[in-house]
Short mmCIF file of C-alpha atoms in Angstrom, two decimals:
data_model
loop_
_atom_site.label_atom_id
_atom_site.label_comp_id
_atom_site.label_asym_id
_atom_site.label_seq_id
_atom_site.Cartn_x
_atom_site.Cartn_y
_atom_site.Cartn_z
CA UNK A 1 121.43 240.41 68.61
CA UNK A 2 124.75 240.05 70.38
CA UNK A 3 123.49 241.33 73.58
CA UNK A 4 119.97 238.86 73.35
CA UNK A 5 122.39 235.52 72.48
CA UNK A 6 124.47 236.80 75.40
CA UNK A 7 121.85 236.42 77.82
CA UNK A 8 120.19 233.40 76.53
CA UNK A 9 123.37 231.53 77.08
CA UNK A 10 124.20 232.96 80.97
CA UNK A 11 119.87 231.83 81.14
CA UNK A 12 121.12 228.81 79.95
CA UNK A 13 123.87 228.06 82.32
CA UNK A 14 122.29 229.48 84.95
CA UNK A 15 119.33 226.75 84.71
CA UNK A 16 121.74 224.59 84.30
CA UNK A 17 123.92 225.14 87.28
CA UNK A 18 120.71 225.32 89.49
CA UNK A 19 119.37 221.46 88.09
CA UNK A 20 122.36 219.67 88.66
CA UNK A 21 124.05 221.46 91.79
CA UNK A 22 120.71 222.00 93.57
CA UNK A 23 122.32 225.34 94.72
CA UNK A 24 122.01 228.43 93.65
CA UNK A 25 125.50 229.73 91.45
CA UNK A 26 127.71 231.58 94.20
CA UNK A 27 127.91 228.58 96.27
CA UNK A 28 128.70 225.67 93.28
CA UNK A 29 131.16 223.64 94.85
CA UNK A 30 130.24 223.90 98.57
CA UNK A 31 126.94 222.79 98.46
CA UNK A 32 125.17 219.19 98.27
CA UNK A 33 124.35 217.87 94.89
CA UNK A 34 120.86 216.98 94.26
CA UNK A 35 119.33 214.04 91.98
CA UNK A 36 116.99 215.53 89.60
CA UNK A 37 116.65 212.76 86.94
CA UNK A 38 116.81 208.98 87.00
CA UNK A 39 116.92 206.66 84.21
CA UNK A 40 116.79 202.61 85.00
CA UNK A 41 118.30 199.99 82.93
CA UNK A 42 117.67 197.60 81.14
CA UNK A 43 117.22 193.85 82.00
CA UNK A 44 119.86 191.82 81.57
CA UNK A 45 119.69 189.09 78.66
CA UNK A 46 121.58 185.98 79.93
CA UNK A 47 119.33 184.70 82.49
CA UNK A 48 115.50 183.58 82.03
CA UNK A 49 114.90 184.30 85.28
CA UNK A 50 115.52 188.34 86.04
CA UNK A 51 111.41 189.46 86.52
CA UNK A 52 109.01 189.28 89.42
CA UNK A 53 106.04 190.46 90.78
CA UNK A 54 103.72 191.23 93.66
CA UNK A 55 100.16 192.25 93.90
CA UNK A 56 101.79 195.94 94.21
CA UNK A 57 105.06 196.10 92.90
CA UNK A 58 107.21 194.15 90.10
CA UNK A 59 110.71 194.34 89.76
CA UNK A 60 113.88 193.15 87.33
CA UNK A 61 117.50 192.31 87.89
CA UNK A 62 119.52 194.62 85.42
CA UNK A 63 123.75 193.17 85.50
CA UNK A 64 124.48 194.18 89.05
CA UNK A 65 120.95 196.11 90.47
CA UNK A 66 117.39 195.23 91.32
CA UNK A 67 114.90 197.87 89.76
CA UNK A 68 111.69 197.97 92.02
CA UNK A 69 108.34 199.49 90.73
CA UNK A 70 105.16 200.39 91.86
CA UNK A 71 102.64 198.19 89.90
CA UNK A 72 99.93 201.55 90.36
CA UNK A 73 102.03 204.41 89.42
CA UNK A 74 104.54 202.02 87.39
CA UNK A 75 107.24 204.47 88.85
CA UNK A 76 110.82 203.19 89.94
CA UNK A 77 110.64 203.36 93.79
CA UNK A 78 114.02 201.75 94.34
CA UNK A 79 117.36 201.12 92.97
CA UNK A 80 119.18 198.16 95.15
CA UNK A 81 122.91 197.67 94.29
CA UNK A 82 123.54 194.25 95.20
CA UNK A 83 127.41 193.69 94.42
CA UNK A 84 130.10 193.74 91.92
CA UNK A 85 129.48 190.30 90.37
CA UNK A 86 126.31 190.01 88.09
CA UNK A 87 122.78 188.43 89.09
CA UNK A 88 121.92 185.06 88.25
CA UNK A 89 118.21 185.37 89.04
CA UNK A 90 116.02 186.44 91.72
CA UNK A 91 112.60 186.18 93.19
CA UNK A 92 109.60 187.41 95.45
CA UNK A 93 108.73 186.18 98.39
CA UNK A 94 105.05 184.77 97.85
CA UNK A 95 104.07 185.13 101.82
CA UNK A 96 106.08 188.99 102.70
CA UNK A 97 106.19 191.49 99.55
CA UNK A 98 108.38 193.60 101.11
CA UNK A 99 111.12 190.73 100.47
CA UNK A 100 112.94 190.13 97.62
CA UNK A 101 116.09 187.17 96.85
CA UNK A 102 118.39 187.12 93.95
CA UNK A 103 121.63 185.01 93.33
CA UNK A 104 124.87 186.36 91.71
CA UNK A 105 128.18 185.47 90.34
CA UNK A 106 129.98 186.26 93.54
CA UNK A 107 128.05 183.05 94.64
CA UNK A 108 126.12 185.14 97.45
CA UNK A 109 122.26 184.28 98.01
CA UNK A 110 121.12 188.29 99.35
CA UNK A 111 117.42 189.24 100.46
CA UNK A 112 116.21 192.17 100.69
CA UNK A 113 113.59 194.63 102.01
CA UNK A 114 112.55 196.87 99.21
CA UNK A 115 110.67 199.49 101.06
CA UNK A 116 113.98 200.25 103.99
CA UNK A 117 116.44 199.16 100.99
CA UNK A 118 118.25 197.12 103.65
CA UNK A 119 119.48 194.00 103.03
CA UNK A 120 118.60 191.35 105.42
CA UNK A 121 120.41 188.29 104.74
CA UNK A 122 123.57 187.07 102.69
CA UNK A 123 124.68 183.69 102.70
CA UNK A 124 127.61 181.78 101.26
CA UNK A 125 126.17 179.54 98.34
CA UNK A 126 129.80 177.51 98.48
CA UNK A 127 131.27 176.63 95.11
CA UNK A 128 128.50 177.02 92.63
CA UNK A 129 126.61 179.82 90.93
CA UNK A 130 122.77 179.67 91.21
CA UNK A 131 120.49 178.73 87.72
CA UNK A 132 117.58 179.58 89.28
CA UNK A 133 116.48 180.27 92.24
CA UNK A 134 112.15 179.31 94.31
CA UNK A 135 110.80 180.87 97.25
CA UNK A 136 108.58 178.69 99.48
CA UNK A 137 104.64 179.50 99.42
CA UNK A 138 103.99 177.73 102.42
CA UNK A 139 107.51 178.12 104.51
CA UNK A 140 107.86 181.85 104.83
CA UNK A 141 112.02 181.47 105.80
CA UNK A 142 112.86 178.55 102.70
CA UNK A 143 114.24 179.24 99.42
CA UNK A 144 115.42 176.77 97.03
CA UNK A 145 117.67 177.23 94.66
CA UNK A 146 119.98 174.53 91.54
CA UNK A 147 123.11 175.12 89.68
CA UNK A 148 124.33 173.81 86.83
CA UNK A 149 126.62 171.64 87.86
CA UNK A 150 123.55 169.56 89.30
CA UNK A 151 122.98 170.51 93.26
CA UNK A 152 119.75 171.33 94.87
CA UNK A 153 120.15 173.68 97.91
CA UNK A 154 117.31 174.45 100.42
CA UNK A 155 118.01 177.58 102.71
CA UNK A 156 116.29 178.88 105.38
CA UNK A 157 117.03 182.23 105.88
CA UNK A 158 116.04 182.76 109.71
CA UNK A 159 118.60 180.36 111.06
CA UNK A 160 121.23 180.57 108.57
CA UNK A 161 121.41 177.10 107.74
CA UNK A 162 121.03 175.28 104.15
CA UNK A 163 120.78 171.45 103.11
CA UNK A 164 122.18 170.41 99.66
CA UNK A 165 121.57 167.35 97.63
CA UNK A 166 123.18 166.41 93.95
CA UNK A 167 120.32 165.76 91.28
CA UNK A 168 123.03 163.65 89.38
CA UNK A 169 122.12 166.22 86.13
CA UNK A 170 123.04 169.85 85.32
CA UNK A 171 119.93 171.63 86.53
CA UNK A 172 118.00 174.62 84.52
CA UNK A 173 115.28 175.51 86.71
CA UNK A 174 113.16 175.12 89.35
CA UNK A 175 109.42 175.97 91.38
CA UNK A 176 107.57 174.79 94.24
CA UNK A 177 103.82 173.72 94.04
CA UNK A 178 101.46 176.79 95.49
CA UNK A 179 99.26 174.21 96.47
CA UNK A 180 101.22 171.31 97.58
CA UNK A 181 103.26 172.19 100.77
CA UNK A 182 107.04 170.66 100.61
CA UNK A 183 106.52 169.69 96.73
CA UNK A 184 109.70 170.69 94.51
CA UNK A 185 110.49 170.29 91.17
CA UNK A 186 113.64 170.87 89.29
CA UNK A 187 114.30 170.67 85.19
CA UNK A 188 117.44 169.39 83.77
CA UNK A 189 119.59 170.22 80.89
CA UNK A 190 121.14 167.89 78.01
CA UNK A 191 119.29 165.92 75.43
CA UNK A 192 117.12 163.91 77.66
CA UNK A 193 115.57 166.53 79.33
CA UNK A 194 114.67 165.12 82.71
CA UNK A 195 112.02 166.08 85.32
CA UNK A 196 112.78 165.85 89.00
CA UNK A 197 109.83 165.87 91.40
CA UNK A 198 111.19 166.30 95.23
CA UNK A 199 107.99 166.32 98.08
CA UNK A 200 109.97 167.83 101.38
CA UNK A 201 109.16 167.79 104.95
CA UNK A 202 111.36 171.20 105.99
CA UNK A 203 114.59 170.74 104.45
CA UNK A 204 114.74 166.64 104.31
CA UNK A 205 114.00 164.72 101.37
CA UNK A 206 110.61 162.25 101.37
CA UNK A 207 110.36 161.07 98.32
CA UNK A 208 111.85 161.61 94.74
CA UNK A 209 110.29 161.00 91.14
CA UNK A 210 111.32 161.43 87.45
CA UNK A 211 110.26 161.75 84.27
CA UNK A 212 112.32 161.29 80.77
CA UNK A 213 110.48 162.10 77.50
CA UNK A 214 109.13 159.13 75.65
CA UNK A 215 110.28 160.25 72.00
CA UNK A 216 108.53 157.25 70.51
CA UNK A 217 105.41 159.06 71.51
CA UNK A 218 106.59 162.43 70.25
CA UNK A 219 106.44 163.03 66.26
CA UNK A 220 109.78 164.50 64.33
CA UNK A 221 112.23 165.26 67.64
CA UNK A 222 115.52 163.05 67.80
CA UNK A 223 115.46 164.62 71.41
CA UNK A 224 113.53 166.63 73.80
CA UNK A 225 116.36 169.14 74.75
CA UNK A 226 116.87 170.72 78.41
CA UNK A 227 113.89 172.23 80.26
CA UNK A 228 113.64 175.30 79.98
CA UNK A 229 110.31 176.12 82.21
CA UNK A 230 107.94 174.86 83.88
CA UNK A 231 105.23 175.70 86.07
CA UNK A 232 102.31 173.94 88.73
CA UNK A 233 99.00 174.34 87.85
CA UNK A 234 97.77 176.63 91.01
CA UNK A 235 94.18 175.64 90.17
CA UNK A 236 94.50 172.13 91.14
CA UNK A 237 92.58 171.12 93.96
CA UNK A 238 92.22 166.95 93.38
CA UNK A 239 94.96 166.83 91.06
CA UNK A 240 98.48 168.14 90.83
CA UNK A 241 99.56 169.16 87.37
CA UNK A 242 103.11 170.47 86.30
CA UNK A 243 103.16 172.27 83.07
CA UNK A 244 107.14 171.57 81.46
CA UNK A 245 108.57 173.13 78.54
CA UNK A 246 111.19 171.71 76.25
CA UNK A 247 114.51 173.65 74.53
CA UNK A 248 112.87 171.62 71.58
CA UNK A 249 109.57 173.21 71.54
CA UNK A 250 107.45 169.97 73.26
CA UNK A 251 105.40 171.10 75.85
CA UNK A 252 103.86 168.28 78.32
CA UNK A 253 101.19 168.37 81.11
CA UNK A 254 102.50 165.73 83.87
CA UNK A 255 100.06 164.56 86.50
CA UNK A 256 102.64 164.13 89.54
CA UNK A 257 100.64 161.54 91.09
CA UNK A 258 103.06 158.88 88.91
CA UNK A 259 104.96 161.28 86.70
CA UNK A 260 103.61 160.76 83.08
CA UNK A 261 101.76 162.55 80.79
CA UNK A 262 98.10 163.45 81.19
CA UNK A 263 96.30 161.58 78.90
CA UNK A 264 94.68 163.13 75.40
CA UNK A 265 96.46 166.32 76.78
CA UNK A 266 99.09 166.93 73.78
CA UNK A 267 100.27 170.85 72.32
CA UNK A 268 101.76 171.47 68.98
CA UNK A 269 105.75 172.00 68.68
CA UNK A 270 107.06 175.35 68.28
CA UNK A 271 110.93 175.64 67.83
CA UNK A 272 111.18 178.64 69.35
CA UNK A 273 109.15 177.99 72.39
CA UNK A 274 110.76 179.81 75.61
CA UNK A 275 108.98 180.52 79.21
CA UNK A 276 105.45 179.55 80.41
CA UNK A 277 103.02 181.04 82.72
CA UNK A 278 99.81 179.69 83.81
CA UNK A 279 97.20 182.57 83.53
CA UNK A 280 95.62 183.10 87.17
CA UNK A 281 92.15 182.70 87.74
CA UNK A 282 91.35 180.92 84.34
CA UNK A 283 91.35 177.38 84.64
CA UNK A 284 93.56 175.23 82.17
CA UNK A 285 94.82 178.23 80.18
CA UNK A 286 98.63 179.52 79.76
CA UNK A 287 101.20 181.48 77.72
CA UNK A 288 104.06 180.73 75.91
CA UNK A 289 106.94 183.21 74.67
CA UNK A 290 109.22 182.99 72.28
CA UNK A 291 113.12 183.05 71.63
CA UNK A 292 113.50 184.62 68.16
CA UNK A 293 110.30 186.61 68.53
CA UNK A 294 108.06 188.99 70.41
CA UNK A 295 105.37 186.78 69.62
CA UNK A 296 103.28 186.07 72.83
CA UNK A 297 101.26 182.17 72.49
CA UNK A 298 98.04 182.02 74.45
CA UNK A 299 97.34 177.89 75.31
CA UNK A 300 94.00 175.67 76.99
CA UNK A 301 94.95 172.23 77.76
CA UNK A 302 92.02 171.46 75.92
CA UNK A 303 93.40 172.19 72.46
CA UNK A 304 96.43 170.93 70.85
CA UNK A 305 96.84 174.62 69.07
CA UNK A 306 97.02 177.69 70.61
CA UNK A 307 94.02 179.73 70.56
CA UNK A 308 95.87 183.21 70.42
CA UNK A 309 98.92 184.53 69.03
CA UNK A 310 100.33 188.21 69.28
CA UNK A 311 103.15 189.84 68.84
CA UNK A 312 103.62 192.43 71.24
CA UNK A 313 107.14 193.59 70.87
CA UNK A 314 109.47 193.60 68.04
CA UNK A 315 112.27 191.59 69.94
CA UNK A 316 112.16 188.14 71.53
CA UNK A 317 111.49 187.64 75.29
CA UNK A 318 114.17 187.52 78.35
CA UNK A 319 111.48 186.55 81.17
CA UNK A 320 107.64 187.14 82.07
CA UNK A 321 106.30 187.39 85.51
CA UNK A 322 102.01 187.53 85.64
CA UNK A 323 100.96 189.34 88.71
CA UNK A 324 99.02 187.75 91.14
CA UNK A 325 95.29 186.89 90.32
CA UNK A 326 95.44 189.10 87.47
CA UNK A 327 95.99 189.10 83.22
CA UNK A 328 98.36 191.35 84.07
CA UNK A 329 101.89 190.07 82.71
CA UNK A 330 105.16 191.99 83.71
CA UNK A 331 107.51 191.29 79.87
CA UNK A 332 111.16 191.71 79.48
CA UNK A 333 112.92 191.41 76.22
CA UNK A 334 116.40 191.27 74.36
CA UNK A 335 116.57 194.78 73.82
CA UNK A 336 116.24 196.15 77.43
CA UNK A 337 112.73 197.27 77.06
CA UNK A 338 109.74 195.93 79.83
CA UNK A 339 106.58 196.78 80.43
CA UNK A 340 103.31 195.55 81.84
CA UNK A 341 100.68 193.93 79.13
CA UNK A 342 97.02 193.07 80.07
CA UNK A 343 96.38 189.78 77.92
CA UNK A 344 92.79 189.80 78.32
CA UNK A 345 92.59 193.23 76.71
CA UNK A 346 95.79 192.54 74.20
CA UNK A 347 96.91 195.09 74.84
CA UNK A 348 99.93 197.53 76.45
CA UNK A 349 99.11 199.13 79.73
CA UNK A 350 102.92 200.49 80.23
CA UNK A 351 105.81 200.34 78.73
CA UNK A 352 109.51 201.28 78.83
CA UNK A 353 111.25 202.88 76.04
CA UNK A 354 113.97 200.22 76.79
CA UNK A 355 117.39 200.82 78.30
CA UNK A 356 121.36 199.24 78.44
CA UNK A 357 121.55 195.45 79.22
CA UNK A 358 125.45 195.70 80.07
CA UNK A 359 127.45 197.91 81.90
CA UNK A 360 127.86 202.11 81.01
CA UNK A 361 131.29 202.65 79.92
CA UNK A 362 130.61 206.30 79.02
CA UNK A 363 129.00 209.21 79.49
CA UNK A 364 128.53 212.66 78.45
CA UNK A 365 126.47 215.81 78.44
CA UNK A 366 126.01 217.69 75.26
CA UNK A 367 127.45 220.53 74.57
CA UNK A 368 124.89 222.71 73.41
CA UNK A 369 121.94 221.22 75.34
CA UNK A 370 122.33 220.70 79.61
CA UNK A 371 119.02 218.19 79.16
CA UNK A 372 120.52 216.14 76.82
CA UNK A 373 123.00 213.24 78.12
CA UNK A 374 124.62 210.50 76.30
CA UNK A 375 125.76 207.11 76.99
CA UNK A 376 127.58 204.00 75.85
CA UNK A 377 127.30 200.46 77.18
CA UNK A 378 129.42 197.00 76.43
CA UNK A 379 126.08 195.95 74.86
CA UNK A 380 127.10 197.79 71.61
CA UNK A 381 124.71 200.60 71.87
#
């Protein structure tokens, strides 16, 4: 019995030694060390704006890395370690999907190639930390991005040079019109919960429009709250449509042609309303998700209700990302776990068994096991 438990432990160690050295046992210590496992992260929870997608890949900003997958094999193809300060947001470019941009707290705007891993640009973003941060559809080298503390920077990336303007608000988001060349939009935060419409010719200004909430119009709300998304209708062909949700739960359809709300086009108020997503290639409908909730709101502009409701995960959202022309919806949530959900269907095509939204503090093998690992993270688990 001795003899048998003697063996199965040198077996043991012996596997053991050969998984994590990558050598065989005489020469531990002198040889390379080879990766045999990999587990990603979790997405981080402070920022709305950590998911994106491609018509092959999607990807999410954990604290300090991007973690790139392949939408077909929904395998992690790439790790990026962008700095020691944590990401702010980031986003695809709509026009090369090899390129991907994300803001941090060391006030760096980075982009980089995820299939060399190289990064091809870092900028300077001056004094303030990006909210939220646009690629151009139409320019292929412009990114926009707003801050908090109310300025609107346009950077294009080939020549290294940026133009900033102040909005006069503290800004919470921001998108450019897939069909509109040079159109910009930006959200702002407090009580009144402005809309700023920008229309560009490169990086100079052409014209600029608002919109402020008409709460006489609006039914139990003493105020409309920040924006906290919004979204152009991509269908529009003799109409542009911007799609702008409220910290209050009012969601509004604006016709940018004079910046007020489309007419017998009103939605019912849901407290917890959070991000929302036009659904490609189905005119008129979106989503809506939810702050205290997994609960996933499916919308037409032609009724005031929604016309679906699911909950597909047991925590509330951190950011959704559909992929393009496709039901297809990349979801983050609160407790680290993503996945890919096909809303036509209802139903889960992949998804994560979750992961740490903070930093790893510790980290330990067990004892009696040399496949089972442990770890601890500042996000209490």
């Amino acid at each position: 019995m001795l003899r048998s438990l003697v063996g199965s432990e040198m077996c043991r160690r012996d596997r053991y030694q050969r998984r994590v050295r990558g050598t065989n046992p005489q020469s531990i210590g002198q040889g390379p060390m080879e990766q045999v496992a990999i587990f990603s992260a979790g997405g981080q929870i402070w920022s709305p704006f950590i998911s994106a997608t491609t018509p092959t890949r999607f990807a999410f900003a954990s604290t300090l890395s991007l973690h790139v997958f392949s939408r077909r094999t929904k395998k992690m193809e790439r790790v990026i370690p962008v700095g020691e300060a944590n990401i702010d947001c980031m986003c695809w470019s709509p026009t090369n999907h090899q390129l991907v941009a994300c803001c941090s707290k060391d006030r760096r705007l980075r982009v980089w190639n995820v299939v060399q891993g190289a990064e091809v640009f870092n900028g300077d973003m001056g004094a303030d930390e990006a909210r939220c941060l646009a690629w151009s559809p139409h320019e292929r080298n412009l990114l926009g991005y707003c801050t908090e503390t109310g300025m609107i920077r346009f950077v294009d990336i080939s020549q290294g040079m940026s133009y900033a303007l102040s909005a006069g608000y503290c800004l919470t988001v921001c998108t450019w019109n897939p069909g509109c060349p040079g159109m910009f939009a930006v959200g702002t935060a407090g009580g009144t919960g402005r809309t700023i419409l920008l229309r560009l010719q490169g990086t100079n200004v052409l014209s600029k429009q608002e919109y402020v909430p008409n709460l006489d119009d609006l039914e139990h709300v003493e105020e409309a709250g920040a924006v906290v998304s919004m979204q152009f209708d991509p269908m529009g062909t003799n109409y542009v449509y911007l799609l702008v949700a409220h910290k209050s739960g009012i969601i509004q359809l604006l016709n940018c042609a004079d910046m007020t709300p489309v007419p017998g086009v009103a939605f019912d108020r849901f407290d917890d309303t959070g991000a929302i997503a036009w659904v490609p290639g189905i005119p008129g409908q979106f989503v809506s998700t939810c702050t205290n909730s997994g609960i996933l709101r499916t919308w037409n502009i032609s009724d005031q209700k929604p016309i679906a409701s699911h909950k597909i995960h047991s925590t509330s959202f951190t950011s959704i990302a559909f992929f393009p022309d496709s039901t297809e919806v990349f979801c983050s949530f609160k407790d680290g776990c993503y996945g890919v959900y096909n809303l036509k269907e209802t139903s889960w095509i992949w998804k994560s068994d979750g992961g740490h939204t903070e930093t790893i503090f510790g980290c330990k093998f067990a004892v009696h096991s040399p496949d089972l690992v442990a770890t601890s993270s500042f996000d209490g688990t």
